Amino acid sequence: MKDSNMKNGFDRRLFLRGAGAALIGLPLLEEFAPKKAFAQDNGGVPRRVLTLSFGLGIETKLQNEGVNGPLQPLMKYADRMAHFTNLNNDHLAGGGGTPHFRVGATQFVGRPQRSFSQAGGPSIEQIVKNRLHPNGVPTVTGLPSVSSGIWSRTGATAQYTRHWNEDGSAGEAPRRRPSDVFERIFSNFPRESDAENVAAEGLALLEQRKQQSILDAAKEQYQFLLGDRSYLGKASKDRIDNHLQTIRQVETRLVETDRVGGILEAAECALPDDVTDPGGINFYDAPSGPTGGPEVTWEDAQAAFRGIADVMALGISCDAVRFGSMIFYGAGGHLDFQGTYEAAEIGASVRFSGGSPHDNIFHDYDEGSVRAYQHYSISQMVYMLDLLDAIQEPNGKSALDNTLVVIGTEYGKNHVGEGIFHAVLGGEGRFRPGKYDDEHGFEDLYETLMQGYGISDSNIDGNLISELLV
Amino acid sequence: MKKPLGRLGFVGALALVGCSNSLGDAPAGGGVTPPATQDEGSASTPGDTNTENPVDTGEPGGNSIPPGLEGMLDPPLAPEGATPLASREAFAARLTRQQYANVIGDLLDVELAPDDLETIPPDATHEDAFVTWSGGQSFSTSHVEAYSALARRVAAEVDAAELFGAWSGCDEQSADCASEGIAAAGLRLYRRPLRTEEQESMESLFDVVESLDDATFADGADAVLRAMLQTPQFLYRLDDETLGTPGDSRRTTGFELASRLSFFLWQSMPDEELLALASQGPLEEADVEAQVERMMNDPRVERSLTTFWRDYTLASLASYPTVEPDVADDMRRTVVSTITRVAGVGVDEIPLPSLFTTTEMVLSPALAEMLGLEDIGEGDQVYDVSGSPQRMGILTHPGYLAGLGSTSFVGRGKAMSERILCRTIPSPPDAFAERLSEVAGLTNGETPRGASEFRFAQGSPCVDCHRTFEPIAMAFEQFDLQGRYTTEDDEGRDLFSTGYLQDVDGSSLGDVDDVTELMELLADRVETEECIAENLLSFASGLKASTADLGAIELASDQYQEDGQTFSGLVRAIATSPQLQSIKVAAAE
């Protein structure tokens, strides 16, 4: 098929394919520029959104205990966070499944489930990501986002994932092993030796070009099925469109790995050779299922979560992660904690004796145990905040200041979708710290956060909380 | 590509299916007869690609089917009685892991290792979903990454150029042969002839890659294969949802039905014979019946049978939390093989209702010991469990009971009512959340029956719902979390075997003294048989069957009765049912 006329006969489409990654990115120069040159409106620091979720809720009364209650670990950030004490999601809890599924799918979404295990729309970190970077996140690996955390043995996606795609379908299941999170973030992250290989071998240029053309051709088929000539109905198109959007995210990696400059720059980030998973934990590989759960001491669960947090923070410091979600147990999940957790600072303790916290602590609703358990949960959230706050960035602020971090849970008291806790930190100073006791729906807060980032077409359909915006 | 491609692609496809060397297993009579509107001469000889009369591919918004192809893709009007499944939305079902592996193996002879396959995220995200249900599928970047890596991995193991040549019968390294090879690959990978746009796109890719420095014809073919393996037409089972009047029903084309049959019966793509038959147009009733018989006598049917029963028994997602991993594997495997040895194809079948009363179970030595049975040999063996207390029917297999992961009448009752009786158990209203919590706390530590009695004592509205699904579990109280028989719990409290079966309105359908009586009651219920049919129809169609599909189920059940109430009869009935041969045209956007 190759003949003398072929190479002179390319039309624009073919030329772009054949020319490879750099030219494909031509109209998107800002997106693909070296990482320190973009996002200049934030002092050269990339824009990030991270959601942190813990399960089972803290009722307003306990929130108001401040340093004497379960929020005690978080109180050192009190003057840097917007603390919402009274959100509700009752009116959003539709779409089938148990209450746990229904409310789980509204968290960080702000819309009712579309159907069982399908949210009403994307989660907020995905909205920001897709609006800012419609052609892929311009990190050196192009990694779109990371979902991680501690969960186990639930039968419905909405109980554990907080990552929802544009069409409301479930995104990644959270990775539970720190080593898996490390692999997810850094498997394609160039190291110094990679840079040497790039220079020495030209990184198999033919294969790179070929791969890019292959992706283009595959993508064209998705576009065909979404276009005027498509033979699909709307529901099937939605599914295909979701697939295409995801391809676009992955595609960016090829562009970035073709940039030697980017590789050299990224190689400056020192990485460990590998990450060891805390031992003694049997829930890592437990499949989802209807009931029952593996046993784990609270110390081991904490070690696993903090191991994940360490890796996530490393990913942020290396600019390998910009968007993500982390979960520390979801309502209705089944992870059977063991041991006794002492929250000495607030004079509470909880004895885990098998069975899930959901069943054993919240169904019974022993307030002392609830206080201690949520002190334990909040401690994990704060561990991540502390890591982010320790990362100093080029604009003179911490990664916590520069990252929109939204901490949330599903319920208020027990299974009631009122009086729900959320906290907003960082966000580049776009949001006003303070305690917000007025009642608002989830959708009001999320809509306001999106507006704070200049996103007016999120379709969350909430009312603006104007006092939150700076 | 210098030549107009629309006609090339289309003709190439016909040339492929008409090529005498490419259809070794084609039906007697010479393989494929091109559609009446097609120039027959163009369909018989490789390389006979009429490039002088390019086809107008139409304006945007027009019909993208190339002229002549309508004979293969345009369906006739729906036949009398055709009723597609009501829950027609989102048929775009992605190939399951197993289907992906089977297609790769069947077509390309590349065997994917479990580690390779597990790079694709799990199929079902819903605890009681069949893996084939499109509604239970999620999607993430992990899918994209996996499909990309697998395409590369698969292509590395084959010589795509050689394959294209073998499939098309055109083995020169020329532009024409590249086009025919692409058409031939498309016919197989997309399970139908390529449309004009699809052919053009792949030819364009071929040209670009072949034109890169140091690239060859083989690189072009390799790129096309890898690209096709990542396109939606390969990864999803797609029908033409726009042909016909929006909202109406139509009959499947030959290719659409061929895919439905093959993915139902083989969990894989149509083979050469089926593709050749499909290329002649919509399949006639006699053809369908003949193909179903042929396919059911093919060893590939085992894939579907095993998958169906694995999902039916909930063994797919069961994690068996209370047993060692080896025993869990035994449970998962033997609960399925207990069924497939008597409810499959090519085995000595028993009537399906007898699944609920059988006293023969496949067990591993570890499971036999757990049940107190004398070891009768290494490996899995068929045990007579009639001497074991309360042990009768597939629902008393330890692999089934342990897979439920609960001894609560709520957990067991809901799972059994939904899967065995196909009843819909609504979620508790949000308004009851606090009350549910309170009751759960008050019953914590009770025996299953004690907890159930407390719930029932609460009266309306709790009892209105719980009476529709808890009673079926009552007779199982003497089976513990691992499915072992015991008359008292860990605290020495008595457990009982009495119970009853209830109707959908909560009324009793009969009292039972123990599980064996319950099993006999279930075996006698048409509802139980129809539920298997409903589940099988769901599994076959990729859509969860609903009450609106009962017509199909009754039809299937009639056929199944005629065939002696065997599972193979049920499979045959559904495979040949009008419901599998009908498509609901999408509503206008």
Coordinates of N, CA and C in Angstrom, one line a residue, chain A residues 272-442:
Chain A
P272 N 10.3 6.5 46.0 CA 10.8 5.3 46.5 C 10.7 4.2 45.4
D273 N 11.5 3.1 45.6 CA 11.4 2.0 44.6 C 10.1 1.4 44.6
D274 N 9.5 1.2 45.8 CA 8.2 0.6 45.9 C 7.6 1.0 47.3
V275 N 6.4 0.5 47.5 CA 5.7 0.8 48.7 C 5.2 -0.5 49.3
T276 N 5.4 -0.6 50.6 CA 5.0 -1.9 51.3 C 3.6 -1.6 51.9
D277 N 2.8 -2.6 51.7 CA 1.4 -2.5 52.3 C 1.5 -3.0 53.8
P278 N 0.9 -2.2 54.7 CA 0.8 -2.7 56.1 C 0.3 -4.1 56.1
G279 N 0.9 -4.9 57.0 CA 0.5 -6.3 57.0 C -0.7 -6.5 58.0
G280 N -1.1 -7.8 58.0 CA -2.1 -8.2 58.9 C -3.5 -7.8 58.5
I281 N -3.7 -7.4 57.3 CA -5.0 -6.9 56.9 C -5.5 -7.8 55.8
N282 N -6.7 -8.3 56.0 CA -7.2 -9.3 55.0 C -8.3 -8.7 54.1
F283 N -8.5 -7.4 54.2 CA -9.6 -6.9 53.4 C -9.2 -6.3 52.1
Y284 N -7.9 -6.3 51.8 CA -7.4 -5.7 50.6 C -8.1 -6.3 49.4
D285 N -8.2 -7.6 49.4 CA -8.6 -8.3 48.2 C -10.0 -8.9 48.3
A286 N -10.7 -8.5 49.4 CA -12.1 -9.0 49.6 C -13.0 -8.4 48.5
P287 N -13.7 -9.3 47.8 CA -14.6 -8.8 46.7 C -15.8 -8.1 47.3
S288 N -16.5 -7.4 46.5 CA -17.7 -6.9 47.0 C -18.7 -8.0 47.1
G289 N -19.6 -7.8 48.0 CA -20.6 -8.9 48.3 C -21.7 -8.4 49.2
P290 N -22.7 -9.1 49.3 CA -23.9 -8.6 50.0 C -23.7 -8.4 51.5
T291 N -23.1 -9.3 52.2 CA -23.1 -9.2 53.7 C -21.8 -9.7 54.2
G292 N -21.6 -9.6 55.5 CA -20.4 -10.1 56.2 C -19.2 -9.2 55.9
G293 N -18.1 -9.4 56.6 CA -17.0 -8.6 56.3 C -15.7 -9.1 56.9
P294 N -14.6 -8.9 56.4 CA -13.3 -9.3 57.0 C -13.0 -8.5 58.3
E295 N -12.3 -9.1 59.1 CA -11.9 -8.4 60.4 C -10.6 -7.7 60.2
V296 N -10.5 -6.6 60.9 CA -9.3 -5.8 60.8 C -9.2 -5.0 62.1
T297 N -8.0 -4.9 62.7 CA -7.9 -4.0 63.8 C -8.0 -2.6 63.4
W298 N -8.4 -1.7 64.3 CA -8.5 -0.3 63.9 C -7.1 0.2 63.6
E299 N -6.1 -0.3 64.2 CA -4.8 0.2 64.0 C -4.3 -0.2 62.6
D300 N -4.7 -1.4 62.1 CA -4.3 -1.8 60.8 C -5.0 -1.0 59.7
A301 N -6.3 -0.8 59.9 CA -7.1 0.0 59.0 C -6.5 1.4 58.9
Q302 N -6.1 1.9 60.0 CA -5.6 3.3 60.0 C -4.2 3.3 59.3
A303 N -3.4 2.2 59.5 CA -2.1 2.2 58.9 C -2.3 2.1 57.4
A304 N -3.3 1.4 56.9 CA -3.6 1.2 55.5 C -4.0 2.6 54.9
F305 N -4.9 3.2 55.6 CA -5.4 4.5 55.1 C -4.2 5.5 55.0
R306 N -3.5 5.5 56.1 CA -2.4 6.5 56.1 C -1.3 6.2 55.1
G307 N -1.1 4.9 54.8 CA -0.2 4.5 53.8 C -0.7 5.1 52.4
I308 N -2.0 5.0 52.2 CA -2.6 5.5 51.0 C -2.4 7.0 51.0
A309 N -2.6 7.7 52.1 CA -2.5 9.1 52.2 C -1.1 9.6 51.9
D310 N -0.1 8.8 52.4 CA 1.3 9.2 52.1 C 1.5 9.2 50.6
V311 N 1.0 8.1 49.9 CA 1.2 8.0 48.5 C 0.5 9.1 47.7
M312 N -0.7 9.4 48.2 CA -1.5 10.4 47.5 C -0.8 11.8 47.7
A313 N -0.3 12.0 48.8 CA 0.4 13.3 49.1 C 1.7 13.4 48.2
L314 N 2.4 12.3 48.1 CA 3.6 12.2 47.3 C 3.2 12.5 45.8
G315 N 2.1 11.9 45.4 CA 1.6 12.2 44.1 C 1.3 13.7 43.8
I316 N 0.8 14.3 44.8 CA 0.5 15.7 44.7 C 1.7 16.5 44.7
S317 N 2.7 16.2 45.5 CA 3.9 17.0 45.6 C 4.7 16.8 44.3
C318 N 4.6 15.7 43.6 CA 5.3 15.5 42.3 C 4.4 15.9 41.1
D319 N 3.3 16.5 41.4 CA 2.3 16.9 40.4 C 2.0 15.7 39.5
A320 N 1.8 14.6 40.1 CA 1.4 13.4 39.3 C -0.1 13.2 39.5
V321 N -0.7 13.8 40.6 CA -2.1 13.7 40.8 C -2.7 15.1 41.0
R322 N -3.8 15.4 40.4 CA -4.4 16.7 40.6 C -5.9 16.5 41.0
F323 N -6.5 15.4 40.8 CA -7.9 15.2 41.1 C -8.0 13.8 41.7
G324 N -8.8 13.8 42.8 CA -8.9 12.4 43.4 C -10.0 12.4 44.4
S325 N -10.3 11.2 44.9 CA -11.2 11.0 46.0 C -10.6 10.0 46.9
M326 N -10.9 10.2 48.2 CA -10.4 9.2 49.2 C -11.6 8.9 50.1
I327 N -11.7 7.7 50.5 CA -12.8 7.3 51.3 C -12.3 6.5 52.5
F328 N -12.8 6.8 53.7 CA -12.5 6.0 54.9 C -13.8 5.4 55.3
Y329 N -14.2 4.3 54.8 CA -15.4 3.5 55.1 C -16.6 4.3 54.7
G330 N -17.6 3.6 54.2 CA -18.8 4.2 53.8 C -20.0 3.6 54.5
A331 N -21.1 4.3 54.6 CA -22.2 3.8 55.3 C -22.7 2.6 54.6
G332 N -23.1 1.6 55.4 CA -23.6 0.3 54.9 C -22.5 -0.6 54.5
G333 N -21.3 -0.2 54.6 CA -20.2 -1.2 54.3 C -20.0 -2.2 55.3
H334 N -19.2 -3.2 55.0 CA -19.0 -4.2 56.0 C -17.5 -4.5 56.2
L335 N -16.9 -3.9 57.2 CA -15.5 -4.0 57.5 C -15.6 -4.2 59.0
D336 N -15.2 -5.3 59.5 CA -15.4 -5.6 60.9 C -14.2 -5.2 61.7
F337 N -14.3 -4.0 62.4 CA -13.1 -3.5 63.2 C -13.0 -4.3 64.5
Q338 N -11.7 -4.4 64.9 CA -11.4 -5.0 66.2 C -10.6 -4.1 67.1
G339 N -10.6 -4.3 68.3 CA -9.8 -3.6 69.2 C -10.6 -2.4 69.9
T340 N -9.9 -1.7 70.7 CA -10.5 -0.6 71.4 C -9.8 0.7 71.0
Y341 N -10.6 1.7 70.6 CA -10.0 3.0 70.2 C -10.3 4.0 71.3
E342 N -9.3 4.6 71.8 CA -9.4 5.5 72.9 C -9.3 6.9 72.3
A343 N -10.3 7.7 72.4 CA -10.2 9.1 72.0 C -10.0 9.9 73.3
A344 N -8.8 9.9 73.8 CA -8.5 10.4 75.2 C -8.8 11.9 75.2
E345 N -8.6 12.6 74.1 CA -8.7 14.1 74.1 C -10.2 14.5 74.4
I346 N -11.1 13.6 74.1 CA -12.5 14.0 74.3 C -13.1 13.0 75.3
G347 N -12.3 12.2 75.9 CA -12.9 11.3 77.0 C -13.9 10.3 76.5
A348 N -13.6 9.7 75.3 CA -14.5 8.7 74.8 C -13.7 7.5 74.3
S349 N -14.4 6.4 74.2 CA -13.7 5.2 73.6 C -14.8 4.4 73.0
V350 N -14.3 3.5 72.1 CA -15.2 2.6 71.5 C -14.5 1.2 71.4
R351 N -15.2 0.2 71.8 CA -14.7 -1.1 71.7 C -15.3 -1.8 70.5
F352 N -14.4 -2.1 69.6 CA -14.9 -2.8 68.4 C -14.9 -4.3 68.7
S353 N -16.0 -5.0 68.5 CA -16.0 -6.4 68.8 C -16.5 -7.2 67.7
G354 N -16.0 -7.0 66.5 CA -16.5 -7.7 65.4 C -17.8 -7.1 64.8
G355 N -18.1 -7.4 63.6 CA -19.3 -6.7 63.0 C -18.9 -5.4 62.6
S356 N -19.7 -4.8 61.7 CA -19.3 -3.5 61.1 C -19.7 -2.4 62.1
P357 N -18.9 -1.3 62.0 CA -19.3 -0.1 62.8 C -20.7 0.3 62.5
H358 N -21.0 0.2 61.2 CA -22.4 0.5 60.8 C -23.4 -0.2 61.6
D359 N -23.3 -1.5 61.6 CA -24.3 -2.3 62.4 C -24.2 -2.1 63.9
N360 N -23.0 -2.2 64.3 CA -22.8 -2.3 65.8 C -22.8 -1.0 66.5
I361 N -22.4 0.0 65.9 CA -22.3 1.3 66.6 C -23.5 2.2 66.2
F362 N -23.7 2.3 64.9 CA -24.7 3.3 64.5 C -26.1 2.8 64.6
H363 N -26.4 1.5 64.3 CA -27.7 1.0 64.4 C -28.2 1.1 65.9
D364 N -27.2 0.8 66.8 CA -27.6 0.9 68.2 C -27.5 2.4 68.7
Y365 N -26.7 3.1 68.0 CA -26.5 4.5 68.3 C -26.2 4.7 69.7
D366 N -25.1 4.2 70.2 CA -24.6 4.5 71.5 C -23.7 5.8 71.3
E367 N -24.1 6.9 71.9 CA -23.5 8.1 71.5 C -22.0 8.2 71.9
G368 N -21.7 7.5 73.0 CA -20.3 7.5 73.4 C -19.4 6.8 72.4
S369 N -19.9 5.7 71.9 CA -19.1 5.0 70.8 C -19.1 5.8 69.5
V370 N -20.2 6.4 69.2 CA -20.2 7.2 68.0 C -19.2 8.3 68.1
R371 N -19.2 9.0 69.2 CA -18.2 10.1 69.4 C -16.8 9.6 69.2
A372 N -16.5 8.5 69.8 CA -15.1 8.0 69.6 C -14.8 7.5 68.2
Y373 N -15.8 6.8 67.7 CA -15.6 6.3 66.3 C -15.4 7.4 65.3
Q374 N -16.1 8.5 65.4 CA -16.0 9.5 64.5 C -14.7 10.4 64.8
H375 N -14.3 10.4 66.0 CA -13.0 11.0 66.3 C -11.9 10.2 65.5
Y376 N -12.1 8.9 65.5 CA -11.1 8.1 64.8 C -11.2 8.4 63.3
S377 N -12.4 8.5 62.7 CA -12.6 8.8 61.3 C -11.9 10.2 61.0
I378 N -12.3 11.2 61.8 CA -11.8 12.5 61.5 C -10.2 12.6 61.6
S379 N -9.7 11.8 62.5 CA -8.2 11.7 62.6 C -7.6 11.3 61.3
Q380 N -8.3 10.4 60.6 CA -7.7 10.0 59.3 C -7.8 11.1 58.3
M381 N -8.9 11.8 58.3 CA -9.0 13.0 57.4 C -7.9 14.0 57.7
V382 N -7.7 14.3 58.9 CA -6.7 15.3 59.3 C -5.3 14.8 59.0
Y383 N -5.1 13.5 59.1 CA -3.7 13.1 58.7 C -3.4 13.5 57.2
M384 N -4.4 13.4 56.4 CA -4.2 13.8 55.0 C -4.0 15.3 54.9
L385 N -4.8 16.0 55.6 CA -4.7 17.5 55.6 C -3.3 17.9 56.0
D386 N -2.8 17.3 57.1 CA -1.5 17.6 57.6 C -0.4 17.4 56.5
L387 N -0.5 16.3 55.8 CA 0.4 16.0 54.8 C 0.4 17.1 53.7
L388 N -0.8 17.5 53.3 CA -0.9 18.5 52.3 C -0.3 19.8 52.8
D389 N -0.6 20.1 54.1 CA -0.1 21.4 54.6 C 1.4 21.4 54.8
A390 N 2.0 20.3 54.8 CA 3.5 20.2 54.9 C 4.2 20.4 53.6
I391 N 3.4 20.4 52.5 CA 4.1 20.6 51.2 C 4.1 22.1 50.8
Q392 N 5.2 22.6 50.7 CA 5.3 24.0 50.3 C 5.5 24.1 48.8
E393 N 4.7 25.1 48.2 CA 4.7 25.2 46.8 C 5.3 26.5 46.3
P394 N 5.5 26.6 45.0 CA 6.2 27.8 44.5 C 5.6 29.1 44.8
N395 N 4.3 29.1 45.0 CA 3.6 30.4 45.3 C 3.7 30.8 46.7
G396 N 4.5 30.0 47.5 CA 4.7 30.3 48.9 C 3.6 29.8 49.8
K397 N 2.6 29.1 49.2 CA 1.6 28.5 50.1 C 1.7 27.0 50.1
S398 N 0.9 26.4 51.0 CA 1.0 25.0 51.1 C 0.1 24.3 50.1
A399 N 0.3 23.0 49.8 CA -0.5 22.3 48.9 C -2.0 22.3 49.4
L400 N -2.1 22.3 50.7 CA -3.5 22.4 51.2 C -4.2 23.7 50.8
D401 N -3.4 24.8 51.0 CA -4.0 26.1 50.6 C -4.4 26.1 49.1
N402 N -3.5 25.4 48.3 CA -3.7 25.5 46.9 C -4.7 24.4 46.3
T403 N -5.1 23.5 47.2 CA -6.0 22.5 46.7 C -7.4 22.6 47.3
L404 N -8.4 22.5 46.5 CA -9.8 22.4 47.0 C -10.0 21.1 47.7
V405 N -10.1 21.1 49.0 CA -10.3 19.8 49.7 C -11.7 19.9 50.3
V406 N -12.6 18.9 49.9 CA -13.9 18.9 50.5 C -14.0 17.6 51.3
I407 N -14.3 17.8 52.6 CA -14.5 16.6 53.5 C -16.0 16.4 53.7
G408 N -16.5 15.2 53.5 CA -17.9 15.1 53.7 C -18.3 13.7 54.2
T409 N -19.5 13.5 54.5 CA -20.1 12.3 54.9 C -21.5 12.2 54.4
E410 N -22.2 11.0 54.6 CA -23.5 10.8 54.0 C -24.6 11.3 54.9
Y411 N -24.5 11.1 56.2 CA -25.6 11.3 57.1 C -25.3 12.3 58.1
G412 N -26.4 12.7 58.8 CA -26.3 13.5 60.0 C -26.2 12.6 61.2
K413 N -27.3 12.4 61.8 CA -27.4 11.4 62.9 C -27.8 10.1 62.3
N414 N -27.0 9.1 62.5 CA -27.4 7.7 62.1 C -27.8 7.7 60.6
H415 N -29.1 7.3 60.3 CA -29.5 7.2 59.0 C -30.3 8.4 58.5
V416 N -30.1 9.5 59.1 CA -31.0 10.6 58.7 C -30.2 11.6 57.9
G417 N -30.8 12.0 56.8 CA -30.1 12.9 55.9 C -30.3 14.3 56.2
E418 N -30.1 14.7 57.4 CA -30.2 16.1 57.9 C -29.1 16.3 58.8
G419 N -28.7 17.6 58.9 CA -27.7 18.0 59.9 C -26.3 17.3 59.5
I420 N -26.0 17.3 58.2 CA -24.8 16.6 57.8 C -23.6 17.5 57.8
F421 N -22.5 16.9 58.1 CA -21.2 17.7 58.2 C -20.5 17.7 56.8
H422 N -20.0 18.8 56.5 CA -19.0 19.0 55.4 C -18.0 20.1 55.8
A423 N -16.9 20.0 55.3 CA -15.9 21.0 55.5 C -15.2 21.3 54.2
V424 N -14.9 22.6 53.9 CA -14.2 23.0 52.7 C -12.9 23.7 53.1
L425 N -11.8 23.2 52.6 CA -10.5 23.8 52.9 C -9.8 24.1 51.6
G426 N -8.7 24.9 51.8 CA -7.9 25.2 50.6 C -8.7 26.0 49.6
G427 N -8.6 25.6 48.4 CA -9.4 26.2 47.3 C -8.8 27.5 46.9
E428 N -7.5 27.7 47.1 CA -6.8 28.9 46.6 C -7.4 30.2 47.2
G429 N -8.0 30.1 48.3 CA -8.6 31.3 48.9 C -9.9 31.8 48.3
R430 N -10.5 30.9 47.6 CA -11.8 31.3 46.9 C -13.0 31.2 47.8
F431 N -12.8 30.6 49.0 CA -14.0 30.4 49.8 C -13.7 30.9 51.2
R432 N -14.7 31.4 51.8 CA -14.6 32.1 53.1 C -14.7 31.1 54.2
P433 N -13.7 31.1 55.1 CA -13.7 30.2 56.2 C -14.8 30.6 57.2
G434 N -15.2 29.7 58.0 CA -16.2 30.1 59.0 C -17.2 28.9 59.3
K435 N -18.1 29.1 60.2 CA -19.0 28.1 60.6 C -20.4 28.4 60.0
Y436 N -20.9 27.5 59.2 CA -22.1 27.8 58.5 C -23.2 26.8 59.0
D437 N -24.1 27.4 59.8 CA -25.1 26.6 60.5 C -26.5 26.6 59.8
D438 N -26.6 27.5 58.8 CA -27.9 27.5 58.1 C -28.1 26.1 57.3
E439 N -29.3 25.8 57.1 CA -29.6 24.5 56.4 C -29.5 24.7 54.9
H440 N -28.7 23.9 54.3 CA -28.6 23.9 52.8 C -28.6 22.4 52.3
G441 N -29.0 22.3 51.1 CA -28.9 21.0 50.4 C -27.4 20.8 50.0
F442 N -27.1 19.5 49.8 CA -25.8 19.2 49.2 C -25.5 20.0 47.9

